[in-house]
XYZ file of C-alpha atoms in Angstrom:
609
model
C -51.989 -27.485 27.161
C -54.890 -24.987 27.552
C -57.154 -26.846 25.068
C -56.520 -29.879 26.997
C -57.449 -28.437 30.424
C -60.491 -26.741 29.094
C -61.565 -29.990 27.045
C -63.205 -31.972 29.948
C -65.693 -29.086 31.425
C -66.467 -26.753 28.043
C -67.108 -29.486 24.534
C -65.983 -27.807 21.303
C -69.536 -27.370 19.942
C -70.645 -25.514 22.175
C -67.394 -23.507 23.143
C -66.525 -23.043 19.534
C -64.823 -19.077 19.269
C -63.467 -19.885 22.507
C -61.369 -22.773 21.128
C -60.499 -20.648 17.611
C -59.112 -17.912 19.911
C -56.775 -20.547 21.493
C -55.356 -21.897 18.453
C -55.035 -18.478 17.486
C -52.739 -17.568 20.288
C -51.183 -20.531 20.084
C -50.611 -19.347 16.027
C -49.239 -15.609 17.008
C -46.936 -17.511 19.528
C -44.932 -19.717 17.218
C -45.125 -16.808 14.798
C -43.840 -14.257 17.389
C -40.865 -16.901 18.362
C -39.591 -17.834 14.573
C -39.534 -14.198 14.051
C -37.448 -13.348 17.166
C -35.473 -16.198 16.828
C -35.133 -17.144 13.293
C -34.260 -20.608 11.262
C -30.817 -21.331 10.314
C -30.050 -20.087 6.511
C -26.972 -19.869 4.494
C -25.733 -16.619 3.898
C -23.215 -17.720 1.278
C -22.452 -20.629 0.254
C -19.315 -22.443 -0.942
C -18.540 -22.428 -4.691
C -16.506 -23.926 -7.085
C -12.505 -23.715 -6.302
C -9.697 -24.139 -7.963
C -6.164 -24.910 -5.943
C -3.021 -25.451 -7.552
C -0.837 -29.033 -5.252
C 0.427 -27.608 -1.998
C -1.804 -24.569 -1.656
C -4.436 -23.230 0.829
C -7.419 -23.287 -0.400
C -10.773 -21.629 1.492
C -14.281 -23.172 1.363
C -16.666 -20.234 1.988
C -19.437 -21.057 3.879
C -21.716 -18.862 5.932
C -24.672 -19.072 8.196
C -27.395 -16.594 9.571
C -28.662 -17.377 13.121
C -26.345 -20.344 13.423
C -27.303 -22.515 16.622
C -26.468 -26.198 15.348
C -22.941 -27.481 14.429
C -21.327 -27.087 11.413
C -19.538 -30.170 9.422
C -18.257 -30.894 6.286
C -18.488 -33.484 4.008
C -16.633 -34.991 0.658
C -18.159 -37.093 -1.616
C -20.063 -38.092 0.439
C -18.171 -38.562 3.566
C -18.102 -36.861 6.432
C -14.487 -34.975 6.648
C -12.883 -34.019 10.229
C -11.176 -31.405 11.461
C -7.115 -31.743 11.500
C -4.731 -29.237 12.552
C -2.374 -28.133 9.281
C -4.743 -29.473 7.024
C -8.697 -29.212 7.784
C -9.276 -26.098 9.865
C -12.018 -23.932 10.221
C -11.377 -20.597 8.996
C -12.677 -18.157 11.664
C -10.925 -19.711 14.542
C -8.964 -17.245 16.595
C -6.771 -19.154 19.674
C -10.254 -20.665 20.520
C -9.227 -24.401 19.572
C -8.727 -26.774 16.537
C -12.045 -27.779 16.456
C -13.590 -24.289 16.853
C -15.548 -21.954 14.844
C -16.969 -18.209 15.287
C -20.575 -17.140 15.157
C -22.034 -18.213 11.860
C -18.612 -18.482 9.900
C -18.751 -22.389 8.814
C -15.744 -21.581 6.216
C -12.505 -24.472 6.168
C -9.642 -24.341 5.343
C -8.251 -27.175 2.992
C -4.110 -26.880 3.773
C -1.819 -28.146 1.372
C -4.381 -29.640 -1.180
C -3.373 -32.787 -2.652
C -5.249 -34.403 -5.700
C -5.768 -38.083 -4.089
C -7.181 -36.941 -0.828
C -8.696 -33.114 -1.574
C -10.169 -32.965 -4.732
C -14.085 -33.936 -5.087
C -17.197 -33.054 -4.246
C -17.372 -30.850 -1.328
C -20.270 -30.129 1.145
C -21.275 -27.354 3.906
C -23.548 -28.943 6.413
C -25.553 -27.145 9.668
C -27.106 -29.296 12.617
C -30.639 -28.505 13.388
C -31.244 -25.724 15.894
C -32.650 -28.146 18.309
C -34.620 -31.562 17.824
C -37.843 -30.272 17.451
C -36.357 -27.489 14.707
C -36.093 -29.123 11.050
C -33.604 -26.154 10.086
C -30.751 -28.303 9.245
C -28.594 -26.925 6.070
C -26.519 -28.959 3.475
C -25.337 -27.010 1.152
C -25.018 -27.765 -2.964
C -22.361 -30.302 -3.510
C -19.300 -27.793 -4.844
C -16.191 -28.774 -6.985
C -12.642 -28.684 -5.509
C -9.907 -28.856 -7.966
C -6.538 -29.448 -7.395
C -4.860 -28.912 -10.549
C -2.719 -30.839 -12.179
C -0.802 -29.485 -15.524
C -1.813 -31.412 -19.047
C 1.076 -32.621 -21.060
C 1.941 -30.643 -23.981
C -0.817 -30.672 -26.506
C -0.095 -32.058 -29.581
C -1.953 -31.420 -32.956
C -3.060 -34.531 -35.614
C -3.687 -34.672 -39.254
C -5.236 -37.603 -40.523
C -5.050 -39.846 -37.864
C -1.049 -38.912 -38.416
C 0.791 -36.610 -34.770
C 2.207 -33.497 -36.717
C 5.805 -32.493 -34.792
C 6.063 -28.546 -33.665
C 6.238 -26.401 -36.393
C 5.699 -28.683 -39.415
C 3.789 -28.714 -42.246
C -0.217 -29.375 -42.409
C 0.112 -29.923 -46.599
C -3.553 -29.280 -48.011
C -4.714 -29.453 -51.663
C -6.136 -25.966 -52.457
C -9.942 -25.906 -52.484
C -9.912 -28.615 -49.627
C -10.839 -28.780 -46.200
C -8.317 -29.378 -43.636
C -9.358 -31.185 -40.470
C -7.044 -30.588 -37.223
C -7.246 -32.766 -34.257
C -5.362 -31.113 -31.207
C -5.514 -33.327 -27.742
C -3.807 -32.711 -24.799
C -4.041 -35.485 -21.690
C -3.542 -35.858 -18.180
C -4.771 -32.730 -16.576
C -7.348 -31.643 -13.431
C -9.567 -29.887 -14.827
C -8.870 -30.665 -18.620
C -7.290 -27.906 -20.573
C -8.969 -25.274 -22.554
C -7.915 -25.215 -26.066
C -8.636 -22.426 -28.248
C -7.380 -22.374 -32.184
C -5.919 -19.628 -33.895
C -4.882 -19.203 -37.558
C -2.360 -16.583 -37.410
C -3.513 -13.961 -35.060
C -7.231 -14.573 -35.365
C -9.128 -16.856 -33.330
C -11.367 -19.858 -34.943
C -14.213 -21.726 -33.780
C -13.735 -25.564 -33.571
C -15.835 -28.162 -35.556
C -17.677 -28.952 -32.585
C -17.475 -28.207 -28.449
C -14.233 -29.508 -26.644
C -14.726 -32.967 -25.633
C -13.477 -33.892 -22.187
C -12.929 -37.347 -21.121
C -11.411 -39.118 -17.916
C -7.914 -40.926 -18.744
C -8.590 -44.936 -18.546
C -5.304 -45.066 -16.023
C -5.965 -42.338 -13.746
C -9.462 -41.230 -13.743
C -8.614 -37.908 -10.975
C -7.121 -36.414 -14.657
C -8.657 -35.897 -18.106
C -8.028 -35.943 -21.156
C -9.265 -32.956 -23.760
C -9.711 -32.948 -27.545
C -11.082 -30.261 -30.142
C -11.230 -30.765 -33.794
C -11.110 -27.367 -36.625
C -11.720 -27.637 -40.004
C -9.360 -25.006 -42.084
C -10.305 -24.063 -45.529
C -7.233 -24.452 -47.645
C -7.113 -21.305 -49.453
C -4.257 -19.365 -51.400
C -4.094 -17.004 -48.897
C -3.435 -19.240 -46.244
C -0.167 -20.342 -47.563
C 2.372 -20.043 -44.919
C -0.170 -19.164 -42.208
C 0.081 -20.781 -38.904
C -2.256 -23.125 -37.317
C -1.962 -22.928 -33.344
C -3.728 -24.907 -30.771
C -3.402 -23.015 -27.508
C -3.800 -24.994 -24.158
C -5.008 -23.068 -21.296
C -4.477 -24.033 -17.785
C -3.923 -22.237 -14.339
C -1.096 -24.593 -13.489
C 1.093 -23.745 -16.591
C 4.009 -21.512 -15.231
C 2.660 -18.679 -18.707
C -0.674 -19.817 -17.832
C -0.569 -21.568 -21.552
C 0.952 -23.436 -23.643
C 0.843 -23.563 -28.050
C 1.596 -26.043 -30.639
C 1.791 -24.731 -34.126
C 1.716 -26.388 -37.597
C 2.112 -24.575 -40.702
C -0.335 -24.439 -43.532
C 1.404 -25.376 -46.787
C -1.406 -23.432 -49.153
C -1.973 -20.606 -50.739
C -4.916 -17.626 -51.140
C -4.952 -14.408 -53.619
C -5.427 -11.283 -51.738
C -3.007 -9.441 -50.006
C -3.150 -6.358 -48.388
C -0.369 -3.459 -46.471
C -1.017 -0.899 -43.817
C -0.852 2.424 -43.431
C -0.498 5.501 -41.624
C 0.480 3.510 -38.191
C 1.506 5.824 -35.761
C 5.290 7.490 -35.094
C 4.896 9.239 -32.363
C 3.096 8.834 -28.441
C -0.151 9.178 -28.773
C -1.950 10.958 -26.025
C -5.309 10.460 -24.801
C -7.467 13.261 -25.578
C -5.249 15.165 -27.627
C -4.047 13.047 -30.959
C -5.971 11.726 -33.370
C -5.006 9.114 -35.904
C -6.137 8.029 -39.042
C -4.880 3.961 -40.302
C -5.709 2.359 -43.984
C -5.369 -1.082 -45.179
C -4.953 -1.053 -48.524
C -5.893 -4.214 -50.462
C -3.991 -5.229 -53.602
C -7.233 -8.024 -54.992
C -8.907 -9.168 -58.064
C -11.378 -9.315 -58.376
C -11.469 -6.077 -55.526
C -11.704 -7.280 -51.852
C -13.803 -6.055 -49.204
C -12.194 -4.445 -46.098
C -12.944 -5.459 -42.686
C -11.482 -4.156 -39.635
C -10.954 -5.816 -35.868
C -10.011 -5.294 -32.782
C -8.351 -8.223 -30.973
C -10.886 -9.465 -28.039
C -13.994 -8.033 -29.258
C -16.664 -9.639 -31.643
C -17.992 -6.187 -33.232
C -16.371 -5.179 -36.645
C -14.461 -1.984 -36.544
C -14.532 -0.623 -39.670
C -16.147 -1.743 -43.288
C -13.904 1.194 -44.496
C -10.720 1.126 -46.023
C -9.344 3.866 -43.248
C -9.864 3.889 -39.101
C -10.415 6.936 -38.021
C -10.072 7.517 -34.151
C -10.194 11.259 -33.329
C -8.998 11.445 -30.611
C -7.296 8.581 -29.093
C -8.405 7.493 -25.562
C -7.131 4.479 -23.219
C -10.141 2.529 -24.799
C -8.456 2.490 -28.104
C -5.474 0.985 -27.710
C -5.111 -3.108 -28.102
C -4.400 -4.769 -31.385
C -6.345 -4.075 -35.089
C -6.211 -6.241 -37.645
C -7.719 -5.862 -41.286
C -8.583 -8.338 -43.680
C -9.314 -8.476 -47.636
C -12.040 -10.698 -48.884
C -13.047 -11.682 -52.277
C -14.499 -14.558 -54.580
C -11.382 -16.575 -54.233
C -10.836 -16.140 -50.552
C -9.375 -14.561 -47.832
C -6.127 -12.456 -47.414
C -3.467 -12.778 -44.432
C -4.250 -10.920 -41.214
C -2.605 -7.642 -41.186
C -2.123 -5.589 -37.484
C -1.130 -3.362 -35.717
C -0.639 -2.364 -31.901
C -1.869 1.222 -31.237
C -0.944 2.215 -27.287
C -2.296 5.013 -26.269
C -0.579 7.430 -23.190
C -2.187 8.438 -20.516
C -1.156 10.658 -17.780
C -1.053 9.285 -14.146
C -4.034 8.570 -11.580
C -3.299 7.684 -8.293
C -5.828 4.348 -7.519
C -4.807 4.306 -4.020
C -2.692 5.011 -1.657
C -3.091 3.269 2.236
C -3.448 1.010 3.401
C -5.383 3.663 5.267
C -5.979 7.438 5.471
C -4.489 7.103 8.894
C -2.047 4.680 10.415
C -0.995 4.271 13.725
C 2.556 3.015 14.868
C 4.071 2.139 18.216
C 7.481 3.601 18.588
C 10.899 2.094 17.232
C 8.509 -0.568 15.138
C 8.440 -0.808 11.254
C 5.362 0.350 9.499
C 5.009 0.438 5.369
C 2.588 2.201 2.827
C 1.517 1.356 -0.775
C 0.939 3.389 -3.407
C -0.820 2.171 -6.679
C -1.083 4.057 -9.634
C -2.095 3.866 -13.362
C -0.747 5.467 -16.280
C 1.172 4.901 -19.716
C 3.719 4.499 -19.527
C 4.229 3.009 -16.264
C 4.387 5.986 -13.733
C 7.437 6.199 -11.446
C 6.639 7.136 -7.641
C 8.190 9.138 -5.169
C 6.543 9.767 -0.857
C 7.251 12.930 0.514
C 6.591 13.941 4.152
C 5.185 17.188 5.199
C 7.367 19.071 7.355
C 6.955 22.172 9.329
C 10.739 23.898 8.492
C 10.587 27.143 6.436
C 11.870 26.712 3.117
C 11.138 23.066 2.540
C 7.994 22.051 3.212
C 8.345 18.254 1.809
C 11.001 15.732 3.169
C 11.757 12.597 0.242
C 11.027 9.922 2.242
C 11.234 7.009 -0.798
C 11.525 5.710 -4.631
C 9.328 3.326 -4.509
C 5.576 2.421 -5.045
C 6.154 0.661 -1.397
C 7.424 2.782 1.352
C 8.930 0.949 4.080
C 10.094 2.994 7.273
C 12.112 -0.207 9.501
C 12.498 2.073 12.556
C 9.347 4.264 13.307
C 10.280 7.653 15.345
C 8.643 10.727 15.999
C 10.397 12.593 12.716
C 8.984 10.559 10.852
C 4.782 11.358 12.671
C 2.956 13.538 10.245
C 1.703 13.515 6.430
C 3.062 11.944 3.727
C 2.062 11.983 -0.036
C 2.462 10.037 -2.696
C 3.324 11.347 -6.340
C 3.487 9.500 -9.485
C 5.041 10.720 -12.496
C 5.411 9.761 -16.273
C 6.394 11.166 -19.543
C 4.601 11.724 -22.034
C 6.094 13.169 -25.724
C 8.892 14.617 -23.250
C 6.553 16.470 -21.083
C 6.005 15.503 -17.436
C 2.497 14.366 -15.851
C 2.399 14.101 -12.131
C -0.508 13.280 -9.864
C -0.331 13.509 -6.361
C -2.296 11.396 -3.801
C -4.603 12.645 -1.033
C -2.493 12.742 2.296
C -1.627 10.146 4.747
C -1.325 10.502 8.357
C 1.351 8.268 10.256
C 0.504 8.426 14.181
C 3.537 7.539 16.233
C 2.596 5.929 19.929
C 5.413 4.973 22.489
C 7.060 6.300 25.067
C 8.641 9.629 24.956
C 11.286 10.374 22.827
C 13.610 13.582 23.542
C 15.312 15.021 20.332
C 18.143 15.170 19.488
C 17.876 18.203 16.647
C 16.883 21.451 16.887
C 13.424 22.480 16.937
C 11.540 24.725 14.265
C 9.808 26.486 16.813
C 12.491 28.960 18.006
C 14.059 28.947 21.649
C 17.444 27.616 22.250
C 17.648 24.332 21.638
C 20.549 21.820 21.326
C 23.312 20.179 22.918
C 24.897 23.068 24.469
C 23.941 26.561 26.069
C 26.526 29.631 26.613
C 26.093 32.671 28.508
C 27.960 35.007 29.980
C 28.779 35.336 33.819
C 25.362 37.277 35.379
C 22.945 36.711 32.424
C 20.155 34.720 32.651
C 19.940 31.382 30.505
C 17.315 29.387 28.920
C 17.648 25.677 28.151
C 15.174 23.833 26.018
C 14.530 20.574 24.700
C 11.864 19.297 22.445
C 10.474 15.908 23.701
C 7.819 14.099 21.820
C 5.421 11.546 23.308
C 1.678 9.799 22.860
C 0.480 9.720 25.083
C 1.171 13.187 26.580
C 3.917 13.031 29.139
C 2.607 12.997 33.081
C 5.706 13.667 34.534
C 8.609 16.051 33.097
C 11.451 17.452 35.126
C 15.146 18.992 35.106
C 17.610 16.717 37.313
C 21.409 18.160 37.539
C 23.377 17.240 40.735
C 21.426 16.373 43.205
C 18.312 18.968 42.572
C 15.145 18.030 40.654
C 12.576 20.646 39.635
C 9.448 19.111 38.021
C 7.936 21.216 35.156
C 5.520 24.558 36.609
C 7.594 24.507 39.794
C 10.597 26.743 40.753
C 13.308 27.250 43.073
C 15.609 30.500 43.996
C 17.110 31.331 40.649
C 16.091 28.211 38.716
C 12.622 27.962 37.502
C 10.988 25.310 35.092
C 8.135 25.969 32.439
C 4.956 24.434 32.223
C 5.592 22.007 28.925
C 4.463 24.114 25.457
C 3.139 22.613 21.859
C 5.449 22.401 19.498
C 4.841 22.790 15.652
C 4.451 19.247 15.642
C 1.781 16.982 16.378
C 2.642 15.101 19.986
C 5.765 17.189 21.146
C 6.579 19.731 23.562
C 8.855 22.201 24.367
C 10.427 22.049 28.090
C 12.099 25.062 29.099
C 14.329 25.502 32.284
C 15.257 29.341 33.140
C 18.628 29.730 35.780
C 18.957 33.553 36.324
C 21.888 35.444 37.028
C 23.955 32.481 35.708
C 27.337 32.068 38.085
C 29.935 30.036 37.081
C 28.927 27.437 39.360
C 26.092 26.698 37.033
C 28.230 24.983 34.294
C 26.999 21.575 34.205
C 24.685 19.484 32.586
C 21.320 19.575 32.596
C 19.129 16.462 32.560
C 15.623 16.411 30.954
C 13.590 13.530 32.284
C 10.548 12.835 30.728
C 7.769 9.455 31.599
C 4.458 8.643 30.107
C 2.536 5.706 30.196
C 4.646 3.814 27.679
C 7.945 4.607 29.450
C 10.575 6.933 29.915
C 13.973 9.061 28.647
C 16.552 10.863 29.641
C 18.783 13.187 27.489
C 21.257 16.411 28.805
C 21.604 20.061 27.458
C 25.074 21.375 28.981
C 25.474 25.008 30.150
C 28.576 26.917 30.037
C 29.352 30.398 31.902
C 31.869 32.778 30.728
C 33.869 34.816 33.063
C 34.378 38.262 32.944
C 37.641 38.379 31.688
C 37.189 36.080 28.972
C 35.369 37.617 26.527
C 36.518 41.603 27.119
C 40.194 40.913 28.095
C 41.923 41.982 25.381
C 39.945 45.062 25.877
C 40.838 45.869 29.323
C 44.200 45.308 28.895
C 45.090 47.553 26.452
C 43.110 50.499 28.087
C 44.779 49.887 30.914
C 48.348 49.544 29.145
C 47.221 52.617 27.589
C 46.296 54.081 30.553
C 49.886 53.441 32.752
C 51.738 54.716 29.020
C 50.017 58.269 29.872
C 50.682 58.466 33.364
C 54.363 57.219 32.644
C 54.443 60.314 30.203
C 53.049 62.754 32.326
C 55.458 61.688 35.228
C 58.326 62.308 33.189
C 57.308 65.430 31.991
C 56.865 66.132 35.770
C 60.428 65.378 36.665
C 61.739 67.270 33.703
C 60.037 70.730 34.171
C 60.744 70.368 38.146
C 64.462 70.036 37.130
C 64.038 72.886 35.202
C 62.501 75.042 37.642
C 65.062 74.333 39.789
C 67.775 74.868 37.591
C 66.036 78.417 36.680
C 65.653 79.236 40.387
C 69.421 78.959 40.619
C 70.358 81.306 38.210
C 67.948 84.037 39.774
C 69.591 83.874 43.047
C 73.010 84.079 41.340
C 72.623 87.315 39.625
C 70.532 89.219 42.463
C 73.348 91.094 43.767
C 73.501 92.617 40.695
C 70.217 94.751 40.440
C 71.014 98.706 40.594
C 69.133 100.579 43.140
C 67.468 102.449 40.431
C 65.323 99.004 39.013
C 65.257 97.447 42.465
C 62.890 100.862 43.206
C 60.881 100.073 40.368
């Protein structure tokens, strides 16, 4: 637009730098903007899938500064959006037809083979109409599988039953044909001779069947050797496919031939053998002639062993253990596959325990941990909860790799560990997880049990007559409780506040994480103060209610027995003394008489005295 004003009044020849700086702008400007804004670009893209009939499957397919519309397209056809069966995969209560940010991924429901599987395409409107950023992704393969008949195996043009004979001359070549038909995607077949796997005559061939062209038909062809040695051996053709219920399934023939060497193993373990402590020393001796060469193998690995006629593996670790064979080889031909399975021990390692280091849990709702752990042999598990109580620390919370708690309460807020244990040669191995912390939110929750951190706490309180009492509950709440109080009759005393001879704590921590201690004091406790006493506790969650009862003892009830013989006691004495009272006044009395009778008697002589 500036060129264009500027055109008219100032010609390019002679206004040449002036025009360069314009484009120049102009340049920085579109520059500036496709680096603020950016063009559309795949972040992933979807790949090839495999579903088995009636499964989900998920298309990934992702997009970085997404501004067009995303669509989807198989073979060739554009494929809409239907609610239980095309959905896009980041929609969250938006709509059926919705899709987040630059999430394109969809959602095939319930695949079926005539309407799901094909070629399957991500496509991205451009940004606007004057922005060629449209995307279309690489055309991607979606299976839906469909499980091949049984394979069958034939020998000279001629279908060989399950477990018959393949009869070869010796010194001939045997040629195998195993086929299997009607699957999506074709099987994979793999040969074995005995235990050991052979390569076929030439790649797999795969072919669409004539009368239903969504399947295919597979076929592989091995030539066998017809040796002595191979007398007896089996010939299997294994068919691989995901929708098998093993994953696979074999047909075997037998070879009906024969080869010279044989050979027997020795020195296979007895015992456990522990990783990183036993060793272990295995021969195959060969029994050949002319003398056979030894050659050793490990089942799923290409690399040879051992040339020698002993293994030597000092010491054992997990890495050892899967299934040797050893073979004999000479002039005439090849022995029989001899094995052996060596499993090495291993003491437990937690992989992990979680979901998460810390989970949180509203109250009275279930909540669940997992707890995955190797070893050999397979390690049993056992959760324990840290407590607070003196003398047992840990509380056995499960059995199980899975712990499931169906009612969350406050008891069960705090750390738990998992353990897993094994065996090994008799001995126990036990590895313990790190901890995990279970947070408990809801509304309060008073308990029921007495509390670890002293006070008296329970369902009932007794004092005597003119002592002072202290009642205490232990409530537990998250959040905090904003409103705790004592209610009996028709008084209520909030927490911090008092009244005469009742007075009501400010709410303590208790040794556990999210309860308190509530404390209500009654001095010089009367007998008027036996009730219950109602704790009422409300936080943002809710509220409860629970009672503590109080009873007074009178002052007769404990010391009766007491009083009552002191004072029995007491009257005995005075009883005695008054009797002894009456008796020596009754003998005074009598004594006095007697005086006065006999004082006439005196002589003059002692009256002078």
């Amino acid at each position: 637009m500036l060129i264009a004003l500027f055109w008219p009044r100032w010609p390019i020849l002679y206004h040449f730098p002036f025009f360069i700086f314009l484009i120049l702008i102009l340049s920085l400007s579109l520059v500036f903007r496709t680096v603020t804004i950016g063009l559309q670009r795949f972040a992933e893209q979807p790949k090839y899938t495999e579903v088995n009939p009636g499964q989900d499957a998920l298309l990934v397919c992702k997009v970085i500064d997404k501004r067009g519309v995303c669509s989807w397209q198989k073979d060739n056809k554009p494929v809409g959006i239907y609610p239980k069966k095309y959905e896009w995969a980041s929609q969250y209560g938006i709509g059926q037809t919705a899709h987040v940010g630059g999430d394109c991924s969809l959602w095939v429901r319930a695949a079926q083979l005539e309407f799901d599987d094909g070629l399957w395409e991500c496509q991205v409107t451009a940004s606007d109409f004057t922005t060629q950023d449209a995307l279309t992704s690489q055309p991607v393969r979606l299976v839906v599988r469909v499980p091949p008949q049984r394979p069958r195996l034939e020998y000279e043009g001629v279908h060989v039953p399950p477990g018959h004979n393949v009869t070869v001359d010796s010194g001939a070549v045997a040629t195998v044909k195993c086929v299997s038909h009607y699957g999506n995607p074709p099987a994979q077949l793999k040969w074995f001779l005995g235990d050991q796997e052979v390569s076929p005559l030439h790649p797999q061939t795969n072919s669409t069947e004539p009368d239903n062209p969504r399947t295919w038909s597979a076929a592989s062809v091995v030539q066998v050797p017809a040796n002595k040695e191979r007398h007896g051996t089996i010939l299997k053709c294994l068919a691989l496919h995901e929708s098998y219920a093993a994953r696979s399934v074999a047909v075997e023939g037998r070879l009906d031939v024969k080869y010279a060497p044989s050979v027997r193993l020795l020195g296979a373990p007895q015992i456990d053998l522990e990783e990183g402590k036993d060793s272990l020393i295995l021969r195959c001796v060969a029994d050949a002639n002319p003398p056979a060469s030894i050659v050793w193998r490990r089942a799923g690995r290409s690399e040879i062993a051992s040339l020698q006629e002993s293994l030597q593996l000092r010491p054992v670790g997990r890495r050892d253990a899967g299934m040797y064979t050893c073979q004999a080889q000479n002039s005439v031909g090849t022995s029989e596959t001899m094995s052996v399975q060596l499993d090495v021990k291993y003491a437990p390692k937690i992989l992990s325990a979680g979901p998460d280091r810390l989970t949180t849990a509203p109250l009275f709702s279930p909540a669940a941990f997992e707890c995955v752990a190797e070893g050999n042999p397979a390690p049993t598990y056992k959760w324990v909860q840290r407590i607070s109580t003196q003398g047992k620390p840990f509380l056995d919370r499960g059995r199980e790799s899975r712990l499931v708690i169906d009612n969350v309460t406050y008891d069960y807020q705090g750390e738990y560990e998992c353990r897993a244990t094994n065996f090994i040669n008799g001995q126990e191995r036990t590895a313990t997880s790190d901890p995990i912390a279970l947070q408990v939110v809801g509304a309060p929750q008073v308990l029921r049990t007495t509390s670890a951190s002293g006070g008296a706490v329970g369902h009932s309180v007794s004092v005597r007559k003119g002592d002072s009492a202290t009642l205490s509950l232990i409530v537990c709440a998250d959040p905090r409780p904003r409103h705790v109080a004592w209610e009996w009759g028709s008084l209520r005393l909030e927490a911090g506040n008092g009244i005469g001879r009742y007075r009501v704590d400010d709410v303590t921590q208790d040794s556990r994480e999210d309860c308190y201690l509530a404390t209500l004091h009654i001095a010089d406790a009367d007998l008027q103060d036996q009730r219950p006493y109602y704790l009422v506790v409300e936080n943002d969650r809710g509220t409860d209610r629970h009672a503590i009862n109080l009873r007074v003892e009178g002052m007769f009830s404990v010391v009766e027995p007491l009083e009552l013989s002191y004072l029995l006691g007491i009257a005995g004495g005075c009883l005695a003394a008054f009797l002894i009272l009456i008796c020596l006044c009754i003998y005074a009395v009598r004594a006095r008489k007697c005086c006065f009778r006999n004082r006439n008697n005196y002589k003059t002589s002692e009256k002078d005295r």
